[in-house]
PDB file of C-alpha atoms in Angstrom:
ATOM      1  CA  LYS C   1     134.696 119.007 121.153  1.00  0.00           C
ATOM      2  CA  LEU C   2     131.419 118.822 122.918  1.00  0.00           C
ATOM      3  CA  GLY C   3     129.848 116.328 120.488  1.00  0.00           C
ATOM      4  CA  PHE C   4     128.096 116.919 117.220  1.00  0.00           C
ATOM      5  CA  ALA C   5     124.774 118.445 118.298  1.00  0.00           C
ATOM      6  CA  CYS C   6     124.204 121.172 115.757  1.00  0.00           C
ATOM      7  CA  ASN C   7     121.234 123.178 114.545  1.00  0.00           C
ATOM      8  CA  LEU C   8     122.515 123.705 111.047  1.00  0.00           C
ATOM      9  CA  LYS C   9     123.345 121.621 107.923  1.00  0.00           C
ATOM     10  CA  CYS C  10     126.235 123.642 106.574  1.00  0.00           C
ATOM     11  CA  ARG C  11     127.189 122.828 102.994  1.00  0.00           C
ATOM     12  CA  ILE C  12     130.831 122.349 104.055  1.00  0.00           C
ATOM     13  CA  CYS C  13     129.889 119.858 106.798  1.00  0.00           C
ATOM     14  CA  GLY C  14     128.632 116.320 107.118  1.00  0.00           C
ATOM     15  CA  HIS C  15     126.887 113.765 109.412  1.00  0.00           C
ATOM     16  CA  SER C  16     129.969 113.103 111.555  1.00  0.00           C
ATOM     17  CA  ASN C  17     130.078 116.683 112.691  1.00  0.00           C
ATOM     18  CA  SER C  18     126.423 117.779 112.657  1.00  0.00           C
ATOM     19  CA  SER C  19     123.353 116.140 114.215  1.00  0.00           C
ATOM     20  CA  ALA C  20     121.164 117.966 111.712  1.00  0.00           C
ATOM     21  CA  TRP C  21     123.109 116.334 108.897  1.00  0.00           C
ATOM     22  CA  TYR C  22     123.055 113.007 110.663  1.00  0.00           C
ATOM     23  CA  ALA C  23     119.187 113.089 110.856  1.00  0.00           C
ATOM     24  CA  GLU C  24     118.995 113.969 107.209  1.00  0.00           C
ATOM     25  CA  ASP C  25     121.569 111.375 106.009  1.00  0.00           C
ATOM     26  CA  LYS C  26     120.024 108.680 108.112  1.00  0.00           C
ATOM     27  CA  LYS C  27     116.907 108.860 105.972  1.00  0.00           C
ATOM     28  CA  PHE C  28     118.808 108.212 102.767  1.00  0.00           C
ATOM     29  CA  GLU C  29     121.993 106.244 103.565  1.00  0.00           C
ATOM     30  CA  THR C  30     123.547 104.023 106.124  1.00  0.00           C
ATOM     31  CA  VAL C  31     125.361 106.042 108.794  1.00  0.00           C
ATOM     32  CA  PRO C  32     127.319 104.799 111.780  1.00  0.00           C
ATOM     33  CA  ALA C  33     125.497 104.356 115.080  1.00  0.00           C
ATOM     34  CA  LEU C  34     125.135 107.459 117.060  1.00  0.00           C
ATOM     35  CA  GLU C  35     127.364 106.210 119.885  1.00  0.00           C
ATOM     36  CA  GLU C  36     130.192 105.640 117.364  1.00  0.00           C
ATOM     37  CA  ILE C  37     130.470 109.150 116.101  1.00  0.00           C
ATOM     38  CA  ASP C  38     129.116 111.382 118.898  1.00  0.00           C
ATOM     39  CA  TYR C  39     131.186 110.968 122.057  1.00  0.00           C
ATOM     40  CA  GLY C  40     129.107 113.639 123.612  1.00  0.00           C
ATOM     41  CA  PHE C  41     126.163 111.266 123.381  1.00  0.00           C
ATOM     42  CA  THR C  42     127.196 109.556 126.672  1.00  0.00           C
ATOM     43  CA  LEU C  43     128.493 112.586 128.530  1.00  0.00           C
ATOM     44  CA  ASN C  44     126.601 114.016 131.404  1.00  0.00           C
ATOM     45  CA  ARG C  45     126.904 116.618 134.194  1.00  0.00           C
ATOM     46  CA  ASN C  46     129.036 114.272 136.344  1.00  0.00           C
ATOM     47  CA  PHE C  47     131.556 113.759 133.596  1.00  0.00           C
ATOM     48  CA  TRP C  48     132.342 117.462 133.483  1.00  0.00           C
ATOM     49  CA  ILE C  49     132.380 117.807 137.307  1.00  0.00           C
ATOM     50  CA  ASP C  50     134.817 114.903 137.528  1.00  0.00           C
ATOM     51  CA  GLN C  51     137.176 116.497 135.120  1.00  0.00           C
ATOM     52  CA  ILE C  52     137.976 119.417 137.438  1.00  0.00           C
ATOM     53  CA  ASP C  53     140.503 117.268 139.265  1.00  0.00           C
ATOM     54  CA  ASN C  54     142.504 116.893 136.028  1.00  0.00           C
ATOM     55  CA  LEU C  55     142.614 120.540 135.177  1.00  0.00           C
ATOM     56  CA  GLU C  56     144.976 122.065 137.772  1.00  0.00           C
ATOM     57  CA  ASN C  57     147.510 122.899 135.017  1.00  0.00           C
ATOM     58  CA  VAL C  58     145.113 123.858 132.276  1.00  0.00           C
ATOM     59  CA  LYS C  59     145.461 127.397 130.834  1.00  0.00           C
ATOM     60  CA  TYR C  60     143.205 127.186 127.852  1.00  0.00           C
ATOM     61  CA  LEU C  61     139.904 125.410 127.082  1.00  0.00           C
ATOM     62  CA  THR C  62     138.233 125.484 123.728  1.00  0.00           C
ATOM     63  CA  PHE C  63     134.682 124.278 123.169  1.00  0.00           C
ATOM     64  CA  ALA C  64     133.603 123.286 119.633  1.00  0.00           C
ATOM     65  CA  GLY C  65     130.927 121.110 118.231  1.00  0.00           C
ATOM     66  CA  GLY C  66     128.574 120.871 116.342  1.00  0.00           C
ATOM     67  CA  GLU C  67     127.393 124.023 118.016  1.00  0.00           C
ATOM     68  CA  PRO C  68     128.824 124.291 121.541  1.00  0.00           C
ATOM     69  CA  PHE C  69     126.145 126.733 122.779  1.00  0.00           C
ATOM     70  CA  LEU C  70     123.604 123.923 122.322  1.00  0.00           C
ATOM     71  CA  ASP C  71     125.357 121.844 125.016  1.00  0.00           C
ATOM     72  CA  LYS C  72     124.027 122.465 128.490  1.00  0.00           C
ATOM     73  CA  THR C  73     126.293 119.932 130.360  1.00  0.00           C
ATOM     74  CA  HIS C  74     129.707 121.613 130.182  1.00  0.00           C
ATOM     75  CA  ILE C  75     128.488 124.638 132.070  1.00  0.00           C
ATOM     76  CA  HIS C  76     128.945 122.613 135.251  1.00  0.00           C
ATOM     77  CA  LEU C  77     132.658 122.402 134.449  1.00  0.00           C
ATOM     78  CA  LEU C  78     132.804 126.174 133.913  1.00  0.00           C
ATOM     79  CA  LYS C  79     130.968 126.712 137.264  1.00  0.00           C
ATOM     80  CA  LYS C  80     133.343 124.415 138.994  1.00  0.00           C
ATOM     81  CA  LEU C  81     136.340 126.324 137.572  1.00  0.00           C
ATOM     82  CA  VAL C  82     134.877 129.541 138.922  1.00  0.00           C
ATOM     83  CA  ASP C  83     134.151 127.884 142.316  1.00  0.00           C
ATOM     84  CA  THR C  84     137.762 126.787 142.638  1.00  0.00           C
ATOM     85  CA  GLY C  85     139.120 130.120 141.713  1.00  0.00           C
ATOM     86  CA  ARG C  86     140.346 129.088 138.228  1.00  0.00           C
ATOM     87  CA  THR C  87     138.986 132.162 136.513  1.00  0.00           C
ATOM     88  CA  ASP C  88     142.437 132.637 134.911  1.00  0.00           C
ATOM     89  CA  VAL C  89     141.723 129.798 132.432  1.00  0.00           C
ATOM     90  CA  PHE C  90     141.149 131.263 128.883  1.00  0.00           C
ATOM     91  CA  ILE C  91     137.837 129.900 127.701  1.00  0.00           C
ATOM     92  CA  HIS C  92     137.188 129.748 123.928  1.00  0.00           C
ATOM     93  CA  TYR C  93     134.221 128.854 121.829  1.00  0.00           C
ATOM     94  CA  ASN C  94     133.939 128.211 118.067  1.00  0.00           C
ATOM     95  CA  THR C  95     130.295 128.935 117.209  1.00  0.00           C
ATOM     96  CA  ASN C  96     128.018 129.327 114.160  1.00  0.00           C
ATOM     97  CA  GLY C  97     126.598 132.425 115.797  1.00  0.00           C
ATOM     98  CA  THR C  98     122.984 131.281 115.819  1.00  0.00           C
ATOM     99  CA  LEU C  99     122.688 131.169 119.635  1.00  0.00           C
ATOM    100  CA  TYR C 100     123.282 133.584 122.419  1.00  0.00           C
ATOM    101  CA  ASN C 101     122.988 131.684 125.625  1.00  0.00           C
ATOM    102  CA  GLU C 102     122.480 133.999 128.634  1.00  0.00           C
ATOM    103  CA  ASP C 103     123.095 131.238 131.114  1.00  0.00           C
ATOM    104  CA  ILE C 104     126.467 130.463 129.741  1.00  0.00           C
ATOM    105  CA  ILE C 105     127.391 134.128 129.374  1.00  0.00           C
ATOM    106  CA  GLN C 106     126.580 134.742 133.015  1.00  0.00           C
ATOM    107  CA  VAL C 107     129.178 132.116 133.984  1.00  0.00           C
ATOM    108  CA  LEU C 108     131.638 133.262 131.381  1.00  0.00           C
ATOM    109  CA  ASP C 109     131.474 136.762 132.855  1.00  0.00           C
ATOM    110  CA  ASN C 110     133.510 135.402 135.754  1.00  0.00           C
ATOM    111  CA  PHE C 111     136.554 134.535 133.591  1.00  0.00           C
ATOM    112  CA  ASP C 112     139.431 136.863 132.856  1.00  0.00           C
ATOM    113  CA  LYS C 113     139.510 136.140 129.102  1.00  0.00           C
ATOM    114  CA  VAL C 114     136.873 134.473 126.871  1.00  0.00           C
ATOM    115  CA  GLY C 115     137.257 134.076 123.098  1.00  0.00           C
ATOM    116  CA  ILE C 116     134.333 133.708 120.770  1.00  0.00           C
ATOM    117  CA  SER C 117     135.190 132.665 117.182  1.00  0.00           C
ATOM    118  CA  PHE C 118     132.275 132.924 114.687  1.00  0.00           C
ATOM    119  CA  SER C 119     132.153 130.669 111.729  1.00  0.00           C
ATOM    120  CA  ILE C 120     130.925 133.310 109.320  1.00  0.00           C
ATOM    121  CA  ASP C 121     131.579 132.458 105.654  1.00  0.00           C
ATOM    122  CA  ASN C 122     129.323 135.007 103.990  1.00  0.00           C
ATOM    123  CA  VAL C 123     126.514 137.453 104.773  1.00  0.00           C
ATOM    124  CA  GLY C 124     122.837 137.834 104.048  1.00  0.00           C
ATOM    125  CA  GLU C 125     121.116 135.250 101.770  1.00  0.00           C
ATOM    126  CA  LYS C 126     124.490 133.684 100.798  1.00  0.00           C
ATOM    127  CA  PHE C 127     125.199 133.009 104.437  1.00  0.00           C
ATOM    128  CA  ASP C 128     121.800 131.323 104.781  1.00  0.00           C
ATOM    129  CA  TYR C 129     122.566 129.224 101.779  1.00  0.00           C
ATOM    130  CA  GLU C 130     125.957 128.122 102.983  1.00  0.00           C
ATOM    131  CA  ARG C 131     124.824 127.606 106.611  1.00  0.00           C
ATOM    132  CA  ASN C 132     121.557 125.788 105.789  1.00  0.00           C
ATOM    133  CA  GLY C 133     118.995 126.369 108.555  1.00  0.00           C
ATOM    134  CA  SER C 134     120.423 129.646 109.632  1.00  0.00           C
ATOM    135  CA  ASN C 135     119.040 133.119 109.533  1.00  0.00           C
ATOM    136  CA  TRP C 136     121.629 135.837 108.900  1.00  0.00           C
ATOM    137  CA  TYR C 137     119.644 138.479 110.661  1.00  0.00           C
ATOM    138  CA  VAL C 138     119.604 136.408 113.895  1.00  0.00           C
ATOM    139  CA  VAL C 139     123.321 135.741 113.577  1.00  0.00           C
ATOM    140  CA  ALA C 140     124.029 139.475 112.963  1.00  0.00           C
ATOM    141  CA  ASP C 141     121.925 140.245 116.030  1.00  0.00           C
ATOM    142  CA  ASN C 142     123.857 137.764 118.158  1.00  0.00           C
ATOM    143  CA  ILE C 143     127.170 139.123 116.931  1.00  0.00           C
ATOM    144  CA  GLN C 144     125.916 142.481 118.058  1.00  0.00           C
ATOM    145  CA  LYS C 145     125.000 141.174 121.526  1.00  0.00           C
ATOM    146  CA  PHE C 146     128.427 139.549 121.903  1.00  0.00           C
ATOM    147  CA  SER C 147     130.161 142.810 120.845  1.00  0.00           C
ATOM    148  CA  GLN C 148     128.367 144.572 123.720  1.00  0.00           C
ATOM    149  CA  LEU C 149     130.175 142.331 126.311  1.00  0.00           C
ATOM    150  CA  ASP C 150     133.182 143.626 128.154  1.00  0.00           C
ATOM    151  CA  ARG C 151     135.682 143.789 125.286  1.00  0.00           C
ATOM    152  CA  THR C 152     138.613 143.896 127.758  1.00  0.00           C
ATOM    153  CA  ARG C 153     137.694 140.268 128.546  1.00  0.00           C
ATOM    154  CA  TYR C 154     135.813 139.045 125.522  1.00  0.00           C
ATOM    155  CA  VAL C 155     137.924 138.596 122.368  1.00  0.00           C
ATOM    156  CA  LEU C 156     135.773 138.162 119.204  1.00  0.00           C
ATOM    157  CA  ASP C 157     137.013 137.000 115.873  1.00  0.00           C
ATOM    158  CA  VAL C 158     135.665 135.476 112.635  1.00  0.00           C
ATOM    159  CA  PHE C 159     136.960 132.213 111.122  1.00  0.00           C
ATOM    160  CA  PRO C 160     135.458 131.775 107.692  1.00  0.00           C
ATOM    161  CA  THR C 161     135.772 128.513 105.808  1.00  0.00           C
ATOM    162  CA  VAL C 162     136.854 129.552 102.348  1.00  0.00           C
ATOM    163  CA  SER C 163     135.249 127.434  99.611  1.00  0.00           C
ATOM    164  CA  VAL C 164     133.779 127.580  96.134  1.00  0.00           C
ATOM    165  CA  PHE C 165     130.664 129.101  97.681  1.00  0.00           C
ATOM    166  CA  ASN C 166     132.294 132.212  99.087  1.00  0.00           C
ATOM    167  CA  ILE C 167     135.723 132.847  97.388  1.00  0.00           C
ATOM    168  CA  LEU C 168     134.348 135.796  95.515  1.00  0.00           C
ATOM    169  CA  ASP C 169     132.556 137.244  98.510  1.00  0.00           C
ATOM    170  CA  LEU C 170     135.178 137.390 101.187  1.00  0.00           C
ATOM    171  CA  ASP C 171     135.246 141.159 101.027  1.00  0.00           C
ATOM    172  CA  SER C 172     131.676 141.097 102.582  1.00  0.00           C
ATOM    173  CA  VAL C 173     133.028 139.003 105.389  1.00  0.00           C
ATOM    174  CA  LEU C 174     135.923 141.406 105.907  1.00  0.00           C
ATOM    175  CA  ASP C 175     133.350 144.250 106.104  1.00  0.00           C
ATOM    176  CA  ILE C 176     131.528 142.476 108.972  1.00  0.00           C
ATOM    177  CA  CYS C 177     134.824 141.992 110.770  1.00  0.00           C
ATOM    178  CA  THR C 178     135.600 145.724 110.365  1.00  0.00           C
ATOM    179  CA  GLN C 179     132.132 146.669 111.639  1.00  0.00           C
TER     180      GLN C 179
END
């Protein structure tokens, strides 16, 4: 978990997992100090570079958030893995789909397998409502960009959060998966 930096205020989330919610809640209620809930707050480039010595047996790394594609520091760990010939590590992201980061993709292209899991709970205006601050058309465009990557190496899937907001609309999410 790269921290809680996130560009959305999803209705299924809260201030301990989203910096956007944290900023909102801070206006209206007492919230814990940033350092208490966001361990990513104190991480920097050197933290990730230092971790490479502890990864000789690692086979799988998953990056989540908040929104992991907002984080620019973990790319140093990915580059170090590539530099040390550890391109056999399966790299996985859990993303809200709002960002397509070319710099990270260029590094990920070096790995044998990369998984991208999209948190897609609905489509269109209903998606925008559930994932407050998002734009479905941007997300759909980003999914299209990801789907154009080398599919022998990039594994794409969708992980919806089922809730009262979307229980009757899951067929539209299935349609997106099929497409």
